[in-house]
Coordinates of C-alpha atoms in Angstrom, one line a residue:
Chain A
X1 CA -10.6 16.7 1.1
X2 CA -14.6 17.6 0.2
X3 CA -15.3 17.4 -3.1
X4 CA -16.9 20.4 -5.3
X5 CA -20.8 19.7 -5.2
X6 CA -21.8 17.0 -7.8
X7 CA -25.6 15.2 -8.8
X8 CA -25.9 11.4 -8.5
X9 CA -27.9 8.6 -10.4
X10 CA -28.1 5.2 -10.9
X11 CA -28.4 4.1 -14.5
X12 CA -30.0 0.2 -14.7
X13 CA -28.7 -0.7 -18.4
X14 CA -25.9 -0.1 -20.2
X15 CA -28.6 1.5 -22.9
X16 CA -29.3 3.6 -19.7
X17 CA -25.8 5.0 -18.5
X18 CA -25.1 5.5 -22.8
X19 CA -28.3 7.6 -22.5
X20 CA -27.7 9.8 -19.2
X21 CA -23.9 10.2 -20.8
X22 CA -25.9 12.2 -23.7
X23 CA -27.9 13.9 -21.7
X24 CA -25.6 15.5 -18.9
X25 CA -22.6 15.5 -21.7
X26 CA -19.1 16.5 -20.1
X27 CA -20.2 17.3 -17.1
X28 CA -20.9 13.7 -16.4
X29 CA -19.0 10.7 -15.3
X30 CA -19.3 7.1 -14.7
X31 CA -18.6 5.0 -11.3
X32 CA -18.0 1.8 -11.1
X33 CA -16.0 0.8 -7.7
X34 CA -14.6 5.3 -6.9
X35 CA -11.4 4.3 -5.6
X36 CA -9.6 6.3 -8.4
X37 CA -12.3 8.5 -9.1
X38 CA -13.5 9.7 -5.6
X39 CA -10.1 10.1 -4.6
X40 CA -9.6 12.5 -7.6
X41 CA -12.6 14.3 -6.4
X42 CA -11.7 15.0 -3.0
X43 CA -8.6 16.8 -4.1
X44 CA -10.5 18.3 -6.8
X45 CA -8.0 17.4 -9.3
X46 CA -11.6 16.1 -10.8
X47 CA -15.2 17.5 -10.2
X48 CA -18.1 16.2 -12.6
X49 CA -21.3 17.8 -11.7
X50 CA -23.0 14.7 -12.5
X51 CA -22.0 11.1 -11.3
X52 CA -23.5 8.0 -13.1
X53 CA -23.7 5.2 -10.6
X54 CA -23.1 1.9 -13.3
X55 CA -22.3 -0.4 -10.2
X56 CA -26.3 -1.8 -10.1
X57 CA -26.7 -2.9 -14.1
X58 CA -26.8 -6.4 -13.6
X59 CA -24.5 -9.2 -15.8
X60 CA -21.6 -7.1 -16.6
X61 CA -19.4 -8.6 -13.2
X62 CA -18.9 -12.4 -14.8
X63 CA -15.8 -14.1 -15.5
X64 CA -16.3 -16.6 -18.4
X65 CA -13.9 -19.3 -19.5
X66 CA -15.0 -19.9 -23.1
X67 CA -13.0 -22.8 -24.6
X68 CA -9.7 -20.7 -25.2
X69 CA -11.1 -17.5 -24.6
X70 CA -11.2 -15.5 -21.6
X71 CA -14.0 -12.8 -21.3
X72 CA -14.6 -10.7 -18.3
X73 CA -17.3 -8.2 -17.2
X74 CA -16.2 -4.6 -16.6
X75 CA -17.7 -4.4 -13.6
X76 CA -15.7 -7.6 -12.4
X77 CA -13.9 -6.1 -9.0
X78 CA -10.1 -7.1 -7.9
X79 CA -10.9 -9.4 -5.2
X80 CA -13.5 -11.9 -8.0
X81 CA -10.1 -11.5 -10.0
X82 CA -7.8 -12.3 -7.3
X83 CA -10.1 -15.2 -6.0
X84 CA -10.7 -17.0 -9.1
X85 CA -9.3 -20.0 -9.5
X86 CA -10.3 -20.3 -13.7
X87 CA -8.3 -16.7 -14.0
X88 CA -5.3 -18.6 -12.2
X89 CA -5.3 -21.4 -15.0
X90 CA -5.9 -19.4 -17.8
X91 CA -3.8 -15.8 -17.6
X92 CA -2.0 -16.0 -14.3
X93 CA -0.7 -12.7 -15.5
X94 CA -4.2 -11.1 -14.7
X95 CA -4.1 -12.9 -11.1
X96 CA -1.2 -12.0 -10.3
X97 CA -2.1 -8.5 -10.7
X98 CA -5.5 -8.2 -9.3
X99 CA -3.8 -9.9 -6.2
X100 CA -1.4 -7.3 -6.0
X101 CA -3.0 -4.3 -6.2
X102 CA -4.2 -1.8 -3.8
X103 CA -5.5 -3.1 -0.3
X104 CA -8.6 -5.4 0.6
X105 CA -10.8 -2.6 0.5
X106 CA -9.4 -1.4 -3.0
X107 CA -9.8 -4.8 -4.1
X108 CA -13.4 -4.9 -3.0
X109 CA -14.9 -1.9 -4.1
X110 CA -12.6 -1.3 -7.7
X111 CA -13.3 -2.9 -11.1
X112 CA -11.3 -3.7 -13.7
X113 CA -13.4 -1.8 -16.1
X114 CA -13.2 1.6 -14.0
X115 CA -9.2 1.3 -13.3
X116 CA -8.9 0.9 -17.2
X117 CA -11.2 3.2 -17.8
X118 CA -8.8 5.7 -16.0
X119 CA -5.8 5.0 -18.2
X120 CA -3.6 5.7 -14.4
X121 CA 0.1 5.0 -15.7
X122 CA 0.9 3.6 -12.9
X123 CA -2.0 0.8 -12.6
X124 CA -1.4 -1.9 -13.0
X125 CA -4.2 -3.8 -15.5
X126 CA -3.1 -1.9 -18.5
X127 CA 0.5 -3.6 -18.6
X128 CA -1.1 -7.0 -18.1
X129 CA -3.8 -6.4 -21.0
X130 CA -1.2 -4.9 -23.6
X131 CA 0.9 -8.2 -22.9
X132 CA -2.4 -10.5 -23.4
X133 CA -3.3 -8.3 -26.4
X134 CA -7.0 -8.0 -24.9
X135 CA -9.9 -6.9 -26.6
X136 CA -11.9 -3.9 -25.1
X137 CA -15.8 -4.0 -26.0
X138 CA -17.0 0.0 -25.6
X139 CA -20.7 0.5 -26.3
X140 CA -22.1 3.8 -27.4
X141 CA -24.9 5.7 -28.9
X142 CA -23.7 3.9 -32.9
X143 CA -23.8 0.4 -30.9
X144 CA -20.8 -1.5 -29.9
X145 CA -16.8 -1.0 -31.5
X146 CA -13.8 -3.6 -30.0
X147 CA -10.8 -1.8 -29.2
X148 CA -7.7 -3.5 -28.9
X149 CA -5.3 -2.8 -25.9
X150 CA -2.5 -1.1 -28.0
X151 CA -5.4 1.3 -29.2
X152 CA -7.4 1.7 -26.1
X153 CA -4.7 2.9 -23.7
X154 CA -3.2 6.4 -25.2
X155 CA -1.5 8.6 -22.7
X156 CA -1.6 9.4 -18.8
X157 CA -5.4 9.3 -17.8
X158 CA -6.3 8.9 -21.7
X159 CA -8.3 6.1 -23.5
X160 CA -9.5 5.6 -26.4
X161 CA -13.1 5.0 -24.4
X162 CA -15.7 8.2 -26.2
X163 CA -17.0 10.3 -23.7
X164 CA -20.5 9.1 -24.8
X165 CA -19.1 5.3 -24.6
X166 CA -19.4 2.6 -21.7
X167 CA -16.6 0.1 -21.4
X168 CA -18.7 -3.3 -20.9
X169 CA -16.2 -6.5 -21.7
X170 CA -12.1 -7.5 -21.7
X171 CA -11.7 -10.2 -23.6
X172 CA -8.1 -11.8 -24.4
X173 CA -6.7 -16.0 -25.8
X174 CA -5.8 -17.8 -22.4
X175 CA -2.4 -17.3 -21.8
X176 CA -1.2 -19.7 -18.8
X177 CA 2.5 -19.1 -19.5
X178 CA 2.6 -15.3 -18.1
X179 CA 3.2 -13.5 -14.8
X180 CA 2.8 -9.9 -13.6
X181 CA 5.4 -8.9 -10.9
X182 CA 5.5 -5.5 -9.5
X183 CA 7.8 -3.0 -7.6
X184 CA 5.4 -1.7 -5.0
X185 CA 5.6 2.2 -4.3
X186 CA 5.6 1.9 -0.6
X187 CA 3.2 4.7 0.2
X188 CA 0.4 4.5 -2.7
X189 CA 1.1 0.6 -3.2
X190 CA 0.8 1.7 -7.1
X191 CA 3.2 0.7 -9.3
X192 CA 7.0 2.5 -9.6
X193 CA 7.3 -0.3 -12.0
X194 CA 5.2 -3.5 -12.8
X195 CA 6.1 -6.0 -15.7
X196 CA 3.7 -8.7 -17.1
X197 CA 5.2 -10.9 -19.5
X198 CA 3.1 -13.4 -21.6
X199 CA 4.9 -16.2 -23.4
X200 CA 4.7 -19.1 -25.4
X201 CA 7.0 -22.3 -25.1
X202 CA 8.8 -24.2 -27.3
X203 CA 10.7 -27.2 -25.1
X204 CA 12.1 -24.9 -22.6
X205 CA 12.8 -22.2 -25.1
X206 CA 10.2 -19.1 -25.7
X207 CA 8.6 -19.1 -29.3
X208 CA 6.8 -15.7 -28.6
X209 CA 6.9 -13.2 -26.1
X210 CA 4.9 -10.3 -25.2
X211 CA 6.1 -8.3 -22.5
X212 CA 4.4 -4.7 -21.1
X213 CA 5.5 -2.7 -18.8
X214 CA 3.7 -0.5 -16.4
X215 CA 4.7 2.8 -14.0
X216 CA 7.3 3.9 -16.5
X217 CA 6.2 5.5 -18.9
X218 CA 3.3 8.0 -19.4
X219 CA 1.1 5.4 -20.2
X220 CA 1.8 1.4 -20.2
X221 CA 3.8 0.8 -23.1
X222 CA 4.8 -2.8 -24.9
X223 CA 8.7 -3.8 -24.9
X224 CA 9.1 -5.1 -28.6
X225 CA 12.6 -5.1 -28.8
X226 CA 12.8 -6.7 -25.7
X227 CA 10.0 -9.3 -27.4
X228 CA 12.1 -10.3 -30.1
X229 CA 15.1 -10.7 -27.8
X230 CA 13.5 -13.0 -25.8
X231 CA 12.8 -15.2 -28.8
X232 CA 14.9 -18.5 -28.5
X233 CA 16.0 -18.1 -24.9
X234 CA 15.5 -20.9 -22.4
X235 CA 13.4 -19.3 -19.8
X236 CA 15.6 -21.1 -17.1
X237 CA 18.5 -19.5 -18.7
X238 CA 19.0 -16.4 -15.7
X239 CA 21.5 -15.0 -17.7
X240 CA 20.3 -14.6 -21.0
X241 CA 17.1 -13.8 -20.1
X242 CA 18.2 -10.9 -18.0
X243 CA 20.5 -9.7 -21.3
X244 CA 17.5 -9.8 -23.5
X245 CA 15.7 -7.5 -21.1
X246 CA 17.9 -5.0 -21.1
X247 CA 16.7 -2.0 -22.3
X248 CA 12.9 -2.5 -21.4
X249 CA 12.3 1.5 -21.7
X250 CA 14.6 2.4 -23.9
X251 CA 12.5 5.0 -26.5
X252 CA 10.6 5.6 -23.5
X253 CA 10.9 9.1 -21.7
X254 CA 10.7 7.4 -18.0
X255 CA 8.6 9.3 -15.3
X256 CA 10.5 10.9 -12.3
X257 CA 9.2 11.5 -8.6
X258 CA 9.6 12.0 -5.1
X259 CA 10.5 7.9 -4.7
X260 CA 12.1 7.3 -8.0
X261 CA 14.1 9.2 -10.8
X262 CA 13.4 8.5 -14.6
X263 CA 16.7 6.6 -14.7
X264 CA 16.0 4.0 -11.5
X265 CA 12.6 3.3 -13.1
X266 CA 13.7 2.7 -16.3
X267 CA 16.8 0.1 -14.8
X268 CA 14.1 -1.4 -12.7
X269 CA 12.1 -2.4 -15.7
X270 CA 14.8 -4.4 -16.9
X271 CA 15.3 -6.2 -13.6
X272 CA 11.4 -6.6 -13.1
X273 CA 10.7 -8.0 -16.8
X274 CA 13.5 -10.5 -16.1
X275 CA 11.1 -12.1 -13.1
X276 CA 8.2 -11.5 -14.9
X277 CA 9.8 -13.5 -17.9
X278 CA 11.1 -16.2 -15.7
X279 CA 8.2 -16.7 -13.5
X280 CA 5.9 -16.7 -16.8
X281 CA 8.2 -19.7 -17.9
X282 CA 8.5 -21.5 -14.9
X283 CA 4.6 -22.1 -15.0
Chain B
X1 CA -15.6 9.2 57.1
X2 CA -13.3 5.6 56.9
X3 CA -12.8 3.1 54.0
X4 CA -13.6 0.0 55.5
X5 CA -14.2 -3.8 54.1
X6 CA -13.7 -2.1 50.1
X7 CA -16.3 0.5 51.2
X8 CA -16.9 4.2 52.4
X9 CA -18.5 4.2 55.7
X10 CA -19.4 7.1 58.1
X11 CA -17.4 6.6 61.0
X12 CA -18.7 4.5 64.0
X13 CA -21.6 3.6 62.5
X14 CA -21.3 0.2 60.7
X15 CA -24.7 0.2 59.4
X16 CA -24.2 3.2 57.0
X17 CA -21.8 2.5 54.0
X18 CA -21.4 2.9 50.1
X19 CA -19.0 1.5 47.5
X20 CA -17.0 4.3 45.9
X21 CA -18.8 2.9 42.4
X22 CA -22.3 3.8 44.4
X23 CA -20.4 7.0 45.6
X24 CA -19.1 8.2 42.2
X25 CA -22.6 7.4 40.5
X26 CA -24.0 10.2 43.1
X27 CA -21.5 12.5 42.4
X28 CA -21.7 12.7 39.2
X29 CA -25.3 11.8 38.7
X30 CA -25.7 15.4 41.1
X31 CA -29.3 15.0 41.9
X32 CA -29.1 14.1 45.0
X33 CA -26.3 16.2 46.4
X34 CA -26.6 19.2 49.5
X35 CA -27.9 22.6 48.2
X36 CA -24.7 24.7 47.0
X37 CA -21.8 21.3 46.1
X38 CA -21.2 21.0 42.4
X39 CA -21.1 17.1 40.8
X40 CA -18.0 15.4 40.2
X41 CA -15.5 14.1 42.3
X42 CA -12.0 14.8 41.6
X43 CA -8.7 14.6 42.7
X44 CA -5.6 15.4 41.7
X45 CA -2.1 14.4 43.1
X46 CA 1.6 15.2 41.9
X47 CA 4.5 13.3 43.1
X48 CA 8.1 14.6 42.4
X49 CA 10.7 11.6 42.0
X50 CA 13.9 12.0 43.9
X51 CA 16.0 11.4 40.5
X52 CA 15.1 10.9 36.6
X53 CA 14.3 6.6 35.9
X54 CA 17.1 5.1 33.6
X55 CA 15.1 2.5 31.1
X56 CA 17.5 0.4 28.7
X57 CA 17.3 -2.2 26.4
X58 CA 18.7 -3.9 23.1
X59 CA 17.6 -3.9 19.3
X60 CA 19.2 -6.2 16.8
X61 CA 18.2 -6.0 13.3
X62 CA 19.1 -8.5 10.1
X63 CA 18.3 -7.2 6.6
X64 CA 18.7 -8.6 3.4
X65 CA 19.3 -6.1 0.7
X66 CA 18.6 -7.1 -3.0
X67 CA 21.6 -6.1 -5.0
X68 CA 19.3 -5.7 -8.3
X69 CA 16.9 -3.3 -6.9
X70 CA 18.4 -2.3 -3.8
X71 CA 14.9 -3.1 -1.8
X72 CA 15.3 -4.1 1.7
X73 CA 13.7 -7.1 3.4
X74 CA 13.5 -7.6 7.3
X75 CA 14.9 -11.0 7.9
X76 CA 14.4 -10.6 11.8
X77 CA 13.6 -8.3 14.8
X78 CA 14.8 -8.5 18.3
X79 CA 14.5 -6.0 21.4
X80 CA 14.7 -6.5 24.8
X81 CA 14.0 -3.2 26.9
X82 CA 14.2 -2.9 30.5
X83 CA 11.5 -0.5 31.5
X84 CA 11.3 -2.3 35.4
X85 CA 8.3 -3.8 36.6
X86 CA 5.8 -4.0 33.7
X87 CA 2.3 -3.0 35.4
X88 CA 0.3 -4.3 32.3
X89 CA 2.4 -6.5 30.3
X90 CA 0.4 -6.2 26.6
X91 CA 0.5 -2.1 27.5
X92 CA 4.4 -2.5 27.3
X93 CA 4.6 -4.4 24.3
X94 CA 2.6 -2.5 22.7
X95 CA 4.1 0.6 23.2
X96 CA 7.5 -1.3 21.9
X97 CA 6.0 -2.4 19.0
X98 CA 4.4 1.1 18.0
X99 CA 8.2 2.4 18.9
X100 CA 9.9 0.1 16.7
X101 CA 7.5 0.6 13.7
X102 CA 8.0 4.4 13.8
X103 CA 11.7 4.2 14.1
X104 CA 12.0 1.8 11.3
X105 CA 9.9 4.5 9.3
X106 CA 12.0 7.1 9.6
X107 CA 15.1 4.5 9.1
X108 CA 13.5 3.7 5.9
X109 CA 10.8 5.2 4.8
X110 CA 9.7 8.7 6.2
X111 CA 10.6 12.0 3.9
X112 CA 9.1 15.6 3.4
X113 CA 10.1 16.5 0.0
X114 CA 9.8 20.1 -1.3
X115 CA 10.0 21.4 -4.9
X116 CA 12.7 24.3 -5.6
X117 CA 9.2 26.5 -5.2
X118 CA 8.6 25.6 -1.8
X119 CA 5.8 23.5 -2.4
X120 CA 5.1 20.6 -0.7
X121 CA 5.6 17.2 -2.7
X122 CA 4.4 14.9 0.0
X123 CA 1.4 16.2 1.0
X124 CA -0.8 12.8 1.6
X125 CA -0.1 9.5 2.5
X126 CA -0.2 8.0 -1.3
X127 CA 3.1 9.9 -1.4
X128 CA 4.7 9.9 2.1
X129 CA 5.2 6.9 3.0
X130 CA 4.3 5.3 6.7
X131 CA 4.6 1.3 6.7
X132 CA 1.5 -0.7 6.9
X133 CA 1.7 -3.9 8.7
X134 CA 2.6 -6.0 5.4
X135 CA 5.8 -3.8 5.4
X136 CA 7.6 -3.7 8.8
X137 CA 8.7 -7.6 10.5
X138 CA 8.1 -9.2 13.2
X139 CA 9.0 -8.6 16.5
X140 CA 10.4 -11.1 19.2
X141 CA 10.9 -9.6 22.0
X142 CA 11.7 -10.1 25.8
X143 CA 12.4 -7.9 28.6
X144 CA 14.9 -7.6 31.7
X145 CA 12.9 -5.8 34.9
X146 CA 15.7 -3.7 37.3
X147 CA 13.1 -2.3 39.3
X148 CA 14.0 1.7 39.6
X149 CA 14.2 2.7 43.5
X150 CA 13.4 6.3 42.6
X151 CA 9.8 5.8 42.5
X152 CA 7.5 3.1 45.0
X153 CA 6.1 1.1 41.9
X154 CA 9.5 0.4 40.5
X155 CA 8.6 1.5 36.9
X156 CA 10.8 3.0 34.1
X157 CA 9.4 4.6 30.9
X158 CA 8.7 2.7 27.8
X159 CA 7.1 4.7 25.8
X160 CA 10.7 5.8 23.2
X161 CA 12.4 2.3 23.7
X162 CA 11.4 1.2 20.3
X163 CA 11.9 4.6 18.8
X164 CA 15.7 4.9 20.1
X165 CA 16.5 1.7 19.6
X166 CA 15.1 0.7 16.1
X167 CA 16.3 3.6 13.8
X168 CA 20.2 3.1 14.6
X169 CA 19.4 -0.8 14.2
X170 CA 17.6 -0.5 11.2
X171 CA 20.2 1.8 9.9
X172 CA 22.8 -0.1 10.6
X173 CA 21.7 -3.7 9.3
X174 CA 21.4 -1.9 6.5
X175 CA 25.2 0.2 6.1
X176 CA 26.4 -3.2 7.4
X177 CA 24.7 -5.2 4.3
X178 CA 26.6 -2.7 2.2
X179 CA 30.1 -2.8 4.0
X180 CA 31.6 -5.2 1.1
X181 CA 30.5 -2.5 -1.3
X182 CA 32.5 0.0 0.1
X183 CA 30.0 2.2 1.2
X184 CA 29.8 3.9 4.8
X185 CA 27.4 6.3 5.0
X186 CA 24.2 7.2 3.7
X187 CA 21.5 10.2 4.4
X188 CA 18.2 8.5 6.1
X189 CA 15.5 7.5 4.9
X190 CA 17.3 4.5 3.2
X191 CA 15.5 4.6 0.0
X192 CA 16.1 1.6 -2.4
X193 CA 17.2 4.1 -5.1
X194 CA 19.9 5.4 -2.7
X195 CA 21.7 1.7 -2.1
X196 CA 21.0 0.6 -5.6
X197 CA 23.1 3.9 -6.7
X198 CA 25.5 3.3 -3.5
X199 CA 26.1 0.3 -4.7
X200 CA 26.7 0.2 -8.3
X201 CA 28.8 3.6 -7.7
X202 CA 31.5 2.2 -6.0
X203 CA 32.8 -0.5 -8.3
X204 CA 30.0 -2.2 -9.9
X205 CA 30.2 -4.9 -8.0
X206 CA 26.3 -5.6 -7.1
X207 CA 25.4 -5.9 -11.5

């Protein structure tokens, strides 16, 4: 539980931390809130020599509201998430997840930038960003690319973030029909399965649906034949909605461990989307 | 020497006392003590009960368990121990409510899983799992007092009441949930994925 010996420093810009990433190169990495990261450390399953502190460049922790569009700071931690009553209105998805994970310190210490950043598959922000279709803004040494979520999260602890790059800004379309609902591992409090679902409404019926699902798979994955399923069926409808979830993970080789086997998990998504859908329709 | 009024006095002399707080300051403090006496002032007594103390109590326990996922939920608690006269109330629930979490933890939640190479799979706490608070109910509960004659204070142990009583009761809320399932018996801890596949097993009842 004591990490191999590592160097510390604080960059003050994102210019700054881009620049220290050239300079230290792999041996370096950034920290935002360490709750993944320090963790990772103590059991040296990770052990940079050189820790970029990114928590004191100012402006990147704002959650703005921009006539349809949502855009939110990296550095933005759970609990700002969890308490924000704008987030709420706009992609309830989003609050219901950064109400749900971890514990009160987790929530005030962790960003949403650093737990995406860490591509865990069994976090919880990467289902809910897949199913709003977010935007990720990365800023490197060539300037600044925009990643979409499908692109940005690859495989277990693998995004599409450069090892040069800085993740500054997650940006999505507000999406007040959508819900996040989670099966809580009862020892890490990490997901064993968590399933946002973001739709749109047509009388009581869904129009479109986009439904991700998180703990499952090695890395969050979208549903799409579930989506298209879900096309035309009244979100009160119990039922139906529950048959056109079936088969959330199918194509999906679904994770197995001491709690859960790959075939529990992968019923459980079903069962989970189903709320996720309903609650997402009943708002 | 004589204990007098709340105070250690010398003997026929009234004018020369000390509280034992005074008296225990000097003995430990030791810088004032007779050439060749250590500091400190201790005591020790044993005392040999004529029999073993008998504590007893009840523990009900109502479950719900989700058919879909096969989570369970705590719907209520209820224990009433009997541990005789209760010196210090808060103590004694306490100690019950400690005993109840742990028994319900190894009821439900508690497992050292191994690998077919030996090695340990539940190594910390992000994969053993102990309840927090968030995860284990309340607890209402009362007490009887059948003061014990073996011993002059009256008092019975308290300290495994809750751990006794709350694993069966857990267990059994649970086995009891599943009775119209036709299942009977099931290997502790009571992991959702065991009741889930206990109950869709039998007859397919809970889709």
């Amino acid at each position: 539980m004591i990490p191999a010996a590592f160097d510390y420093v604080r960059a003050s810009s994102v210019d700054d931390a881009i620049r220290l990433l050239g300079e230290h190169g792999d041996d370096a990495k950034l920290l935002a809130g360490g709750h993944s990261l320090i963790p990772m450390m103590k059991l040296r399953l990770a052990a940079p020599a050189m820790l970029i502190d990114i928590t004191g460049i100012p402006q990147l922790d704002a959650i703005r509201v921009d006539g349809n569009r949502v855009t939110i700071g990296a550095l933005t931690k759970h609990a700002a998430l969890a308490a924000s009553d704008a987030l709420k209105k706009t992609a309830p998805a989003l609050w219901d997840a950064a109400n749900q994970l971890g514990d009160p310190q987790v929530r005030n210490r962790g960003t949403i930038g650093g737990a995406s950043a860490h591509g865990d598959p069994s976090a919880d922000y990467p289902a809910v960003l897949l199913a709003l279709d977010a935007t990720f803004t990365v800023v490197g040494k060539g300037g600044e690319r925009k990643l979409r979520a499908g692109d940005f999260f690859r495989e277990m602890f693998d995004t599409a973030l450069g090892a040069g790059e800085v993740l500054t800004a997650i940006a999505f379309d507000a999406a007040p029909k959508s819900a996040y609902v989670k099966y809580h591992h009862p020892a890490s409090h990490y997901a064993v399965v968590g399933a946002a679902a973001v739709l749109t409404l047509n009388g009581g019926s869904i129009a479109t649906a986009r439904v991700a699902i998180a703990g499952v798979g090695d890395s969050a994955f979208r549903a799409g034949g579930v989506e298209s399923a879900l096309a035309g069926v009244r979100g009160s409808d119990e039922a139906a909605v529950a048959a056109a979830c079936a088969g959330t993970a199918s194509g999906q080789d679904a994770r197995s461990d001491t709690f859960a086997s790959g075939a529990y998990r992968a019923a459980m998504a079903d069962v989970f989307t189903a709320r996720a859908v309903a609650q997402a329709a009943s708002r | 020497m004589e204990y007098r009024n709340g105070k250690i006095g010398v003997k026929g002399d009234p004018s020369k006392s000390m509280t034992t707080a005074e008296a225990g300051f000097m003995a430990f403090m030791g810088d004032n003590l007779p050439p060749g006496l250590e500091p400190g002032m201790d005591a020790t007594r044993r005392f040999e009960p004529p029999n073993f103390v008998f504590p007893f109590g009840t523990h009900v326990c109502v479950v719900e368990v989700d058919a879909k996922t096969g989570q369970v939920e705590f719907v209520k608690y209820l224990a009433v121990d009997d541990c005789g006269r209760l010196l210090n109330p808060m103590i004694v629930e306490g100690q019950v409510h400690g005993g109840i979490a742990q028994g319900l933890s190894q009821a439900m939640f508690e497992e050292v899983v191994y690998d077919g190479d030996g090695q340990l799979l539940t190594g910390t706490l992000m994969d053993y799992a102990i309840p927090h608070a968030e995860q284990v109910p309340h607890y209402d509960l009362d007490h009887t007092v059948t003061a014990t004659t073996v011993n002059p204070l009256g008092i019975k142990g308290v300290g495994e009441a809750g751990t006794i009583g709350s694993t069966p009761a857990v267990a059994n809320a649970v086995m009891d949930a599943l009775a119209p399932f036709g299942v009977v018996h099931i290997d502790m801890p009571l992991k959702p994925e065991k009741l889930w596949t206990a109950m869709h097993a039998k007859n397919g009842r809970a889709r």
